[in-house]
Coordinates of C-alpha atoms in Angstrom, one line a residue:
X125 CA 62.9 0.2 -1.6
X126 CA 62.1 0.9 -5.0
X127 CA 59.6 -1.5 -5.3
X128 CA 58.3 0.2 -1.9
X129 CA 58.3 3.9 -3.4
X130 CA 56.5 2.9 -7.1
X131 CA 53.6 1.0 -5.1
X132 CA 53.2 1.1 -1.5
X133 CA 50.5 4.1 -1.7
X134 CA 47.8 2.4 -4.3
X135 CA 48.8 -1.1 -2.8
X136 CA 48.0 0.9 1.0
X137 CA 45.2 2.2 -0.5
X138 CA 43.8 -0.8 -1.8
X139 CA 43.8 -2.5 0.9
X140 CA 41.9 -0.4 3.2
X141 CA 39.1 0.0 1.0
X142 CA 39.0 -3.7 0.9
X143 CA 39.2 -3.8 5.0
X144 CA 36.2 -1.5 5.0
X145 CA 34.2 -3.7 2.4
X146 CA 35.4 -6.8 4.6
X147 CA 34.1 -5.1 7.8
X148 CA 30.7 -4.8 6.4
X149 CA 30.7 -8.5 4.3
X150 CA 32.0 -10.3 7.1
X151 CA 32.0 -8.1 10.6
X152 CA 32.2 -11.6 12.8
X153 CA 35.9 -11.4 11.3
X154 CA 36.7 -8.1 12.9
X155 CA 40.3 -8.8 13.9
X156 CA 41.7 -10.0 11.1
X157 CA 40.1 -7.2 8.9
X158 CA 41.6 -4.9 11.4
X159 CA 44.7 -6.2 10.7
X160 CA 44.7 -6.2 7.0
X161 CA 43.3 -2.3 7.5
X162 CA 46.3 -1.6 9.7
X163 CA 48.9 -2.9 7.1
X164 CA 47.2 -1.0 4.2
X165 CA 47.4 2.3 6.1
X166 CA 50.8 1.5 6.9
X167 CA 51.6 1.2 3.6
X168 CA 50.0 4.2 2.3
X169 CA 51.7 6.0 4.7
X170 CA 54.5 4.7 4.1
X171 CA 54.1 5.7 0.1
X172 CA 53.4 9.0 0.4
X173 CA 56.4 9.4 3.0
X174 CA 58.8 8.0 -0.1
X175 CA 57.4 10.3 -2.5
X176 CA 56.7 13.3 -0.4
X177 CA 58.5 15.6 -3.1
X178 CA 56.1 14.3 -5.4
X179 CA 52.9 14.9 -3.2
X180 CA 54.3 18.2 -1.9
X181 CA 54.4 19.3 -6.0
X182 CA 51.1 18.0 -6.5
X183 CA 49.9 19.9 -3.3
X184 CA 51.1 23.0 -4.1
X185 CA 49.7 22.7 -8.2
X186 CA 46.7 24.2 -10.0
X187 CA 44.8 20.7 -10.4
X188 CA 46.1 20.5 -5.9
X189 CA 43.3 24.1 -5.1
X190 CA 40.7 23.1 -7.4
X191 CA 40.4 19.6 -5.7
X192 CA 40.8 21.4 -2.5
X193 CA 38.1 23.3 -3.5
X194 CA 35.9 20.6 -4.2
X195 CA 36.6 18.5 -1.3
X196 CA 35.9 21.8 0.3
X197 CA 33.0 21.9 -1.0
X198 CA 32.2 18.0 -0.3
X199 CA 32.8 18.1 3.2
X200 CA 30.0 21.0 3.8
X201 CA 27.7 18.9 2.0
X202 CA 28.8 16.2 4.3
X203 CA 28.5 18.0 7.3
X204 CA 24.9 19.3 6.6
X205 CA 23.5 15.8 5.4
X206 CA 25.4 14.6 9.2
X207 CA 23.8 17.8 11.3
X208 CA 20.4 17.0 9.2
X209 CA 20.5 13.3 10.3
X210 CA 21.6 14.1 13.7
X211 CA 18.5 16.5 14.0
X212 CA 16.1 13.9 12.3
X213 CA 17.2 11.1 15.1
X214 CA 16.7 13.5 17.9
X215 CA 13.4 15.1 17.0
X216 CA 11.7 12.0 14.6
X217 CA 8.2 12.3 13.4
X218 CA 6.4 10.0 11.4
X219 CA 3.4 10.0 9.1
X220 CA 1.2 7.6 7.1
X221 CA -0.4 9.0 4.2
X222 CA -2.5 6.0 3.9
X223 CA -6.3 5.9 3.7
X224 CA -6.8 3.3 6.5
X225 CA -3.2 3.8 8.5
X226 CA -2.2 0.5 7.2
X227 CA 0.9 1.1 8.6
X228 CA 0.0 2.6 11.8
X229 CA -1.1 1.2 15.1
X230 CA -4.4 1.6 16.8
X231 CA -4.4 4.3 19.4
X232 CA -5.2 1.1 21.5
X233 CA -2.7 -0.8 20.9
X234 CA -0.3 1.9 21.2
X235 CA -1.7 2.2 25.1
X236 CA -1.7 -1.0 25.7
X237 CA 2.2 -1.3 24.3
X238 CA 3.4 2.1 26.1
X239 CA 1.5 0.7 29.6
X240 CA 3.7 -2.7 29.8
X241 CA 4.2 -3.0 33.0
X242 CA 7.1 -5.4 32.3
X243 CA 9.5 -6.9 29.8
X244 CA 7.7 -8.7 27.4
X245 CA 9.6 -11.4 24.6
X246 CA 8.6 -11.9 21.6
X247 CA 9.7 -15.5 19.9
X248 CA 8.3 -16.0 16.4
X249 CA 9.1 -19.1 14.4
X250 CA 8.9 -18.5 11.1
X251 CA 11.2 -20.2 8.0
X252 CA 13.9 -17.6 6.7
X253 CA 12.1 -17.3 3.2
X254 CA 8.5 -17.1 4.6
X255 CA 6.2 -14.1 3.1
X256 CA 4.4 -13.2 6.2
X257 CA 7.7 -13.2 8.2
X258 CA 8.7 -9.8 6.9
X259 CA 5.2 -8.6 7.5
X260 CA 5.2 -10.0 11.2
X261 CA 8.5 -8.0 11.5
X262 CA 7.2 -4.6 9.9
X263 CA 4.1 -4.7 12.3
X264 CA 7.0 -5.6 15.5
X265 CA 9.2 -3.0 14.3
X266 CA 6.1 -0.4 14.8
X267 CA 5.7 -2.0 18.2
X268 CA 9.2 -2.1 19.9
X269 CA 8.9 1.8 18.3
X270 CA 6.6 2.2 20.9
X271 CA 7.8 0.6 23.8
X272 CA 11.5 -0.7 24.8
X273 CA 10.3 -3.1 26.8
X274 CA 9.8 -5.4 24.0
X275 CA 11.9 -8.2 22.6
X276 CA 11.7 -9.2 19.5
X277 CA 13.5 -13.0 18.3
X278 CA 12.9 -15.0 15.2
X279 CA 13.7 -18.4 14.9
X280 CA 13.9 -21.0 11.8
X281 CA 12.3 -24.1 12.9
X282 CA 14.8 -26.0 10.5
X283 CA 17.8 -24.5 11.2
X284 CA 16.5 -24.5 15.2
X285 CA 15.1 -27.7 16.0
X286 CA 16.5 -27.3 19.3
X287 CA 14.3 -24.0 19.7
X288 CA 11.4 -25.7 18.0
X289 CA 11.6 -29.1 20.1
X290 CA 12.1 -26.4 23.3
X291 CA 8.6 -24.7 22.9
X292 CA 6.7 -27.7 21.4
X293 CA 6.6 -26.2 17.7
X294 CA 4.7 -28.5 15.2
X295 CA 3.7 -25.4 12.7
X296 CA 5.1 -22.5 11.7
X297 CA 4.0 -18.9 11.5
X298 CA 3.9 -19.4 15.5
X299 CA 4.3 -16.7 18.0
X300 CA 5.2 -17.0 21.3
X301 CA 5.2 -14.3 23.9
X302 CA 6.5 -14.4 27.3
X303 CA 6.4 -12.2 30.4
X304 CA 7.5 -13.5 34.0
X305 CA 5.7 -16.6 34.2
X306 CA 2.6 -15.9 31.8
X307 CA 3.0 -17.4 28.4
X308 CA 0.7 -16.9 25.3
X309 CA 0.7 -18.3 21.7
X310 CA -1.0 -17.0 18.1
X311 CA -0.9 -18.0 14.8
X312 CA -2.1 -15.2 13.5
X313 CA 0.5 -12.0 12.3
X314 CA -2.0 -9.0 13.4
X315 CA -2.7 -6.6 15.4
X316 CA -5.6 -7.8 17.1
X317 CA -4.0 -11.0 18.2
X318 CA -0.7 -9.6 19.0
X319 CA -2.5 -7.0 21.6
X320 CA -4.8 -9.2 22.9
X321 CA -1.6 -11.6 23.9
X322 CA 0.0 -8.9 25.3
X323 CA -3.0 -7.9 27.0
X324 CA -3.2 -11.7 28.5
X325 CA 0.7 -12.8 29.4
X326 CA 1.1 -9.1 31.4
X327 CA -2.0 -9.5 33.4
X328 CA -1.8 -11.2 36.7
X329 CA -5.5 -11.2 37.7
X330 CA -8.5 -12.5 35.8
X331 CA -11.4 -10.6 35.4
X332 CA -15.0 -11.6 35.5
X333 CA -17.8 -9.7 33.8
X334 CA -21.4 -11.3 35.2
X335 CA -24.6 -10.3 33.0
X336 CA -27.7 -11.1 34.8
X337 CA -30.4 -13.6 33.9
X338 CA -34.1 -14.9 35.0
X339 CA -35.8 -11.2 33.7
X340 CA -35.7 -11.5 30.2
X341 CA -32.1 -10.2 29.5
X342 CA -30.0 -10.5 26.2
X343 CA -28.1 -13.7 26.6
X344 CA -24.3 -14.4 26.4
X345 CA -25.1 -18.0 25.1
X346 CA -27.7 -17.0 22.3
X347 CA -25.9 -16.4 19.0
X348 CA -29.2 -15.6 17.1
X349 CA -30.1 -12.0 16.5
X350 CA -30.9 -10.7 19.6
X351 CA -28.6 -12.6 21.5
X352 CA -25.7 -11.2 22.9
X353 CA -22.9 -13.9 22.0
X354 CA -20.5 -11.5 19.9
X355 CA -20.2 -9.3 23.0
X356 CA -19.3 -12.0 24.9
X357 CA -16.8 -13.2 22.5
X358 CA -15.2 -10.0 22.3
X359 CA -14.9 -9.7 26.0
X360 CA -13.1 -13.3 26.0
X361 CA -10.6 -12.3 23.3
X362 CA -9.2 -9.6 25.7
X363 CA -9.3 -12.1 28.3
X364 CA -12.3 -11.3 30.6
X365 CA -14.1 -14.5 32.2
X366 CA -17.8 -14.1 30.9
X367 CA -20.4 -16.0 33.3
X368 CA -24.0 -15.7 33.7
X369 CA -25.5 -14.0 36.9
X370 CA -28.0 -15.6 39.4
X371 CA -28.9 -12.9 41.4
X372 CA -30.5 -14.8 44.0
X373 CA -27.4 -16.4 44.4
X374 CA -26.1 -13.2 45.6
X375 CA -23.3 -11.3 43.7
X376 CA -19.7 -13.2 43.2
X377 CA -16.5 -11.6 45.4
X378 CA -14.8 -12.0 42.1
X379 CA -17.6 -9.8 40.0
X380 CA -15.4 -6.9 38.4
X381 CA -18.3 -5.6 36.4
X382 CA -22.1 -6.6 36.6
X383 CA -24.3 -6.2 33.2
X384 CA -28.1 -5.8 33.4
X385 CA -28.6 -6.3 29.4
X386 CA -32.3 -5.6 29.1
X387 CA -34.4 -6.7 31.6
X388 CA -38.3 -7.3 30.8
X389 CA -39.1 -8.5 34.3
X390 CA -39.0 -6.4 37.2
X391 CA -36.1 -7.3 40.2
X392 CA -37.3 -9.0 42.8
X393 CA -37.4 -6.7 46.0
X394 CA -34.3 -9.1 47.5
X395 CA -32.5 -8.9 44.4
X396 CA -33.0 -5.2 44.1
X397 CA -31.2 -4.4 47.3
X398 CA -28.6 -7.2 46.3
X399 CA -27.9 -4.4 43.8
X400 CA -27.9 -1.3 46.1
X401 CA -25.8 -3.1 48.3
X402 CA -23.3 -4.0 45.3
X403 CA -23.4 -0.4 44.0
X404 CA -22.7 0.8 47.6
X405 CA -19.8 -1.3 48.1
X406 CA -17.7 -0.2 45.2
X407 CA -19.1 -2.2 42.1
X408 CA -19.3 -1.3 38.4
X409 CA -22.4 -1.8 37.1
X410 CA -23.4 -1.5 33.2
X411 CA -27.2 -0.8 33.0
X412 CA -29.4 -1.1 29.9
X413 CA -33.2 -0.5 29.8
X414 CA -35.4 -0.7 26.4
X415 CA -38.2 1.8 26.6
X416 CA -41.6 0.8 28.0
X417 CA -39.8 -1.9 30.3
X418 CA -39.4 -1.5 34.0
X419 CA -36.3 -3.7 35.7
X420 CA -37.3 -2.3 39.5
X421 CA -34.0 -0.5 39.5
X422 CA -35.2 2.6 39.2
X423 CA -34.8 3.6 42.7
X424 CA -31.2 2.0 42.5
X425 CA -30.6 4.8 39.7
X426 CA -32.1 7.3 41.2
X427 CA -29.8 6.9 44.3
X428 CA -26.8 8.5 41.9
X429 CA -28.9 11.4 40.3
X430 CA -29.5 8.8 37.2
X431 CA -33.5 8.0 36.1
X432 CA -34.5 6.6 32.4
X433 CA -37.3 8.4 31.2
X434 CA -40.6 6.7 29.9
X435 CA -40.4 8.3 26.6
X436 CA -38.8 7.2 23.1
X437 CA -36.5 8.7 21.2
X438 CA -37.2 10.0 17.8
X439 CA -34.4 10.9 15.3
X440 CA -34.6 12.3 11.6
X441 CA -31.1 12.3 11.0
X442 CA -31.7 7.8 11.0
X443 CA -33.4 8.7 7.8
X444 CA -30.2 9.5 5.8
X445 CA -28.4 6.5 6.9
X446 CA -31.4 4.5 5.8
X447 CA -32.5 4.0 9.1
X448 CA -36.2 4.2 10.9
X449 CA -37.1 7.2 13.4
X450 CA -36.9 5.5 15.7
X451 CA -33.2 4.3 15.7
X452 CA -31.1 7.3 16.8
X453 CA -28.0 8.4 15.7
X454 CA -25.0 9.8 18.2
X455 CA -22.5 11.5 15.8
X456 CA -19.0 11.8 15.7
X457 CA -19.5 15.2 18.2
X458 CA -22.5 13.8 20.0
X459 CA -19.6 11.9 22.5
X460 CA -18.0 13.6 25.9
X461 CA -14.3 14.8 24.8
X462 CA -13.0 14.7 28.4
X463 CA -14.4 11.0 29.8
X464 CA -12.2 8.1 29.6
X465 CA -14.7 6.0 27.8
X466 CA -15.4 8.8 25.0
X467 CA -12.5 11.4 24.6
X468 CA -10.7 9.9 21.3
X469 CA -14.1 8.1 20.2
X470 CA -15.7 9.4 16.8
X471 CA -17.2 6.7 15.5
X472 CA -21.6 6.9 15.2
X473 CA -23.7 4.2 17.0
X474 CA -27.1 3.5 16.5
X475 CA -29.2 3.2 19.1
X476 CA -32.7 1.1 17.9
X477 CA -35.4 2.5 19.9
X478 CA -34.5 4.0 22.8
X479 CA -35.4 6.3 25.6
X480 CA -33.3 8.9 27.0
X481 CA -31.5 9.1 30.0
X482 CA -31.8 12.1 32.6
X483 CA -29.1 13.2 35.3
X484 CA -30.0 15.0 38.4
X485 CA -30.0 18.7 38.7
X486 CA -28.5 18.3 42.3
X487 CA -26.4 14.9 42.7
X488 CA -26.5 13.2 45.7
X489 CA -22.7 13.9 47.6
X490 CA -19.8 12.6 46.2
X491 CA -21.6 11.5 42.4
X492 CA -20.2 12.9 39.0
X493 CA -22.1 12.2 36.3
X494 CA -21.6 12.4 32.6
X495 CA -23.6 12.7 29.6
X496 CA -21.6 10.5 27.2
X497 CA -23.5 9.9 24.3
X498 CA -26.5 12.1 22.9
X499 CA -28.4 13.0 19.6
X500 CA -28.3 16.0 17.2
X501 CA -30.5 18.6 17.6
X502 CA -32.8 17.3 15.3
X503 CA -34.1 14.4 17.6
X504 CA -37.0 14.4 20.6
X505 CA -37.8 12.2 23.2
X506 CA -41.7 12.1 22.9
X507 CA -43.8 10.4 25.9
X508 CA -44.1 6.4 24.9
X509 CA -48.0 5.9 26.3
X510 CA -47.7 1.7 25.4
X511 CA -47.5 2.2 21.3
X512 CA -44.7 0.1 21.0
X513 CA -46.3 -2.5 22.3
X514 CA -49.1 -1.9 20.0
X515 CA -46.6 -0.8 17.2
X516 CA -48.3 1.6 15.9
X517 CA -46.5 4.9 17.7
X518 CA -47.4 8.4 16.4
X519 CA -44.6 10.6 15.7
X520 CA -45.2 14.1 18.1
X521 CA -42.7 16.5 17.0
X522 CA -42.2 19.4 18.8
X523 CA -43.8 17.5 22.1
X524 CA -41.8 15.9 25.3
X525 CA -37.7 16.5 25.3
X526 CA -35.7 18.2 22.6
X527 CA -32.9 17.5 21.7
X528 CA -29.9 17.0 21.5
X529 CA -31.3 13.8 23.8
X530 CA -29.1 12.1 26.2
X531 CA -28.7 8.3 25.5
X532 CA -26.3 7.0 27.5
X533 CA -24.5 8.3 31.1
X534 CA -21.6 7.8 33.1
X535 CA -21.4 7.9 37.2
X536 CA -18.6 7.5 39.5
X537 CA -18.8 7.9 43.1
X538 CA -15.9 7.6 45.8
X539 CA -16.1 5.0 48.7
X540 CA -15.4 5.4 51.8
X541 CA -15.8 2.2 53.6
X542 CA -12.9 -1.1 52.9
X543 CA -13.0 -1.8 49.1
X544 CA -14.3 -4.9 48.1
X545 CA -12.4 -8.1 47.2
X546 CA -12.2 -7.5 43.6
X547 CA -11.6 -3.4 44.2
X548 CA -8.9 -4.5 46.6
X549 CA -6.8 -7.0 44.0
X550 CA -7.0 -4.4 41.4
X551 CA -5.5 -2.0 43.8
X552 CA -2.5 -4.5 44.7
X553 CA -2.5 -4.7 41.1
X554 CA -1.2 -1.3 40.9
X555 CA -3.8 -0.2 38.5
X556 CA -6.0 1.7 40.4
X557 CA -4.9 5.1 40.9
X558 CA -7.7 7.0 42.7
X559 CA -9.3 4.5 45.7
X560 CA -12.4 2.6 45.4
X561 CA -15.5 4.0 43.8
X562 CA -18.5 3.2 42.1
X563 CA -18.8 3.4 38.4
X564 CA -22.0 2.9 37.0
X565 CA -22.7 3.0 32.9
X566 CA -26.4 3.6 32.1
X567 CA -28.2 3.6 28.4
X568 CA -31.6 3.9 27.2
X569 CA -31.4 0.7 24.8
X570 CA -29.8 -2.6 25.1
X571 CA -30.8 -3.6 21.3
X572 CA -27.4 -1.9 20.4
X573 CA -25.1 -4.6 21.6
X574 CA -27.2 -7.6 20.5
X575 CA -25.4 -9.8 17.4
X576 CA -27.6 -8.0 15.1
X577 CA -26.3 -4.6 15.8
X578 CA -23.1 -5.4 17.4
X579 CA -20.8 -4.8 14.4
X580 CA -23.0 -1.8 13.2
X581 CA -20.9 1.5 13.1
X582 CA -19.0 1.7 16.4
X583 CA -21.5 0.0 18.4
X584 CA -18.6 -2.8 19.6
X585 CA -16.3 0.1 20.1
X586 CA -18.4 1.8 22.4
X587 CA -19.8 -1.8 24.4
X588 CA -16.0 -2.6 24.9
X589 CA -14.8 0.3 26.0
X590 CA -17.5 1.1 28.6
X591 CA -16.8 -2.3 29.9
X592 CA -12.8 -1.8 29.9
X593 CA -13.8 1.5 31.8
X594 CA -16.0 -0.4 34.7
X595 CA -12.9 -3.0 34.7
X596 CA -10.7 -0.1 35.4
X597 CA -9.2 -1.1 32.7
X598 CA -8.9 2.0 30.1
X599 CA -6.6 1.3 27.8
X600 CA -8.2 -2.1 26.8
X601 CA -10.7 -1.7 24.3
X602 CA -11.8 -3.6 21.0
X603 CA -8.9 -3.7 18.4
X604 CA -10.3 -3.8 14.6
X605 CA -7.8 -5.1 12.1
X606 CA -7.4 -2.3 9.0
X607 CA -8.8 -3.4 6.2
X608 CA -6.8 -3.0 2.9
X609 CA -8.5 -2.0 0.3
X610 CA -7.4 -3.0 -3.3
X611 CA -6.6 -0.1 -6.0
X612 CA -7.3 -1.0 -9.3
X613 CA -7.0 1.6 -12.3
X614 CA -8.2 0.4 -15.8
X615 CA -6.4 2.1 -18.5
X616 CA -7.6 2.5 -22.2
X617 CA -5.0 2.1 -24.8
X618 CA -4.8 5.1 -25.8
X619 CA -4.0 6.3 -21.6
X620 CA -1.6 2.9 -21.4
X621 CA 0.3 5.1 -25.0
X622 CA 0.1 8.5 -23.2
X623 CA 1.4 7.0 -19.9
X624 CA 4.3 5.1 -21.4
X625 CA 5.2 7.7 -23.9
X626 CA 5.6 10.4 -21.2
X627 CA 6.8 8.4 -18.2
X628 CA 8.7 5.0 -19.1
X629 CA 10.1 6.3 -22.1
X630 CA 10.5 10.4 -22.1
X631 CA 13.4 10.1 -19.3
X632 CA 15.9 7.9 -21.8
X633 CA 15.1 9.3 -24.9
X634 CA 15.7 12.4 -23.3
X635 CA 19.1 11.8 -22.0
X636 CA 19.9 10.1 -25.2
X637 CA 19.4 13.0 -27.3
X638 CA 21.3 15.4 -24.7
X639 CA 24.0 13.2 -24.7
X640 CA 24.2 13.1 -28.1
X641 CA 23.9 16.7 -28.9
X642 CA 26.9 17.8 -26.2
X643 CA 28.9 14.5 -27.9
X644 CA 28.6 16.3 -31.4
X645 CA 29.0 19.5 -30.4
X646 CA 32.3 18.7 -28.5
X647 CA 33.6 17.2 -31.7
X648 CA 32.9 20.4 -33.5
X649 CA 35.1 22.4 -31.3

């Protein structure tokens, strides 16, 4: 009993703070630190039951109210920091400061993460010490913030080889994600590869984007300048099928958008109605006309209030940029803040010589059209009378269109009649909303998506996401990887004095000499 009254309180004591630093070291061990918790408490209680005359004198001292006081004063402080958490959980926001969003997601991505139409899981085998595993996780972590229908599982190949042996592993740094049946590997930790495998294991249905050929068009297999290669390979990383077009072979069943990239030749009168016909069944067309060309799909056009004008677009503001006339500029404002295809797009595209596009002042029943891209001001659209041919234009200011000049349009129109095939998957898809209609994308210039401008500006931006738009497919557009851009600051000696002086070494010497002043003058007293 004696022994019992001198130490069960600080041995009771001790042991529960050593239950609570088990709980944390080894949690898997729950019930035995439970039960070394349970006997410490026992035994503190039992302590201060033996020496209650004791406590009660303590209580009831001076030393007793000022620690009241304090622990007062402590448990407000606790209870704010708690109500302040509780708030910051309920009503989060977050913000990066950083130049490029390095730590942010695309707008993009963050669509295609919050539209996951099922549960995705994420396996990633990467070796417990690996550098780029932490980075893979930070980049998940902003994911799964975003959607909880993502899993997230790594996995040592070593310490796994079960795992590893299960899904075929022979490198690490792989990723594996896996919805229903659909399956998708990367071996690269960004952005651009995680969304475009998201993009492909939680879609069911393949989509085909034909371009036509036989008139002159860009083509899909050329990877020189004016070839149209990096458009195609952009298309395929988000998992579109990219085939060429033979019109007189008639249009595919499977044809989700058709491209005319800058035909030379005129449409033959068969192929031309090939077109209508398309167009009037429900098809998504992406049109492109350089000026002084005619593709014989002018009447086409013309049958939804849309008509390119002969003329050629002139543009001053090129000149600042370090570009000619004659490659307009749309900036940042120049874009439609309420269509799909152009509401959160800011970037400028350049347009090398192009004509303008008009739109109907009466629509034919049951069109909308948009003006989605167009010039400052400062541009015209002057009559093009065969000089570019000649190359030797005259610049006419003040004659033809004014501007600001309409590049590029947008045109829906609702169907009545039976969708077609590809319409009607897409709608058993449960991703079209509205019923079957025609969407047609029309621009004065097809230079803009060629390999040589492709990357200029947002020119890819704007190609993919009028494409995802015809593929009633919104939220997938091009995904650039942020680019991190090193900071380097070169100090003189006399700045690397200043700076050490004032940062590393003010804040010790400081407490040093505080410290020693209240030391001495204590000892005075």
């Amino acid at each position: 009993m004696k022994f019992l009254k001198s130490a069960a309180a600080g041995l009771g004591a001790l042991l529960v703070v050593l239950a609570i630093i088990l709980n944390g070291l080894v949690p898997e061990h729950a019930t035995y630190v439970l039960a070394v918790g349970v006997f410490g408490l026992a035994l503190l209680i039992t302590g201060l039951v033996l020496n209650r005359e004791r406590v009660q004198a303590i209580l009831k001292g001076k030393r007793a109210r000022a620690a009241g006081a304090s622990a007062g004063y402590i448990l407000t402080v606790l209870a704010v920091l708690v109500l302040v958490n509780f708030l910051a959980a309920r009503h989060h926001a977050r913000f990066d400061l950083t130049e490029n969003q390095s730590f942010s997601l695309s707008e993009q991505t963050i669509k295609v993460v919050e539209g996951l139409p099922r549960e995705v899981t994420v396996t990633a085998f990467f070796r417990e010490a690996e550098p780029a595993r932490q980075k893979l996780e930070d980049l998940l972590t902003e994911y799964r913030y975003h959607s909880p229908k993502l899993t997230v599982r790594f996995i040592d190949p070593d310490t796994h080889p079960v795992d590893a042996k299960r899904y075929a592993i022979t490198e690490y740094g792989t990723i594996i994600l896996e919805s229903g049946k659909q399956e998708s590997r990367v071996n690269a930790a960004d952005e651009e590869s995680l969304t475009n495998a998201l993009i492909k294991v939680t879609k069911d249905r393949e989509r085909a984007v034909y371009f036509t050929t036989g008139h002159g068009e860009h083509d899909t297999a050329d990877s020189e300048r004016n070839g149209i290669s990096l458009l195609k390979s952009e298309l395929e990383k988000q998992h579109y099928t990219v085939k060429p077009l033979v019109l007189s072979q008639g249009i595919p069943a499977d044809a989700t958008v058709v491209g005319v990239p800058g035909a030379q030749k005129p449409f033959l009168d068969a192929e031309t109605r090939m077109m209508e016909e398309y167009l009037r069944g429900g098809g998504h067309l992406l049109y492109l006309q350089d000026p002084e060309t005619d593709s014989g799909l002018a009447g086409v056009l013309s049958a939804y209030g849309v008509t390119v004008r002969n003329d050629v677009v002139v543009d001053k503001v090129s000149r600042l940029f370090g570009g000619d006339y004659l490659m307009p500029l749309v900036p940042a404002d120049g874009y439609d803040e309420l269509h799909p295809i152009t509401k959160t797009f800011r970037f400028q595209t350049f347009f090398p010589i192009a004509s303008s596009i008009e739109i109907a002042a009466s629509l034919p029943e049951g069109v909308t059209a948009t003006k989605l891209a167009q010039t400052s001001p400062l541009a015209w659209a002057q009559p093009s009378e065969g000089e570019l041919k000649t190359g030797r234009l005259t610049l006419k200011e003040g004659t033809g269109v004014k501007g600001p000049i309409t590049l590029g349009v947008a045109v829906t129109r609702k169907i009545d009649k039976a969708p077609k095939p590809a319409a009607a998957a897409a709608a058993a898809e449960g991703d079209k909303k509205s019923g079957p209609e025609t969407r047609l994308v029309a621009f004065g210039d097809s230079d803009f998506l060629t390999n040589g401008y492709f990357n200029a500006s947002g020119n890819s931006d704007l190609a993919l996401s009028m494409i995802a738009w015809l593929a009633e497919q919104e939220e997938l557009v091009s995904i650039r990887p942020k680019t991190s851009l090193p900071r380097i600051v070169i100090l003189s000696p006399q700045q690397v004095r200043y700076y050490f002086w004032s940062i590393v070494a003010f804040a010790p010497v400081t407490v040093a000499v505080v410290g020693i002043g209240i030391w001495w003058r204590r000892k005075k007293l």
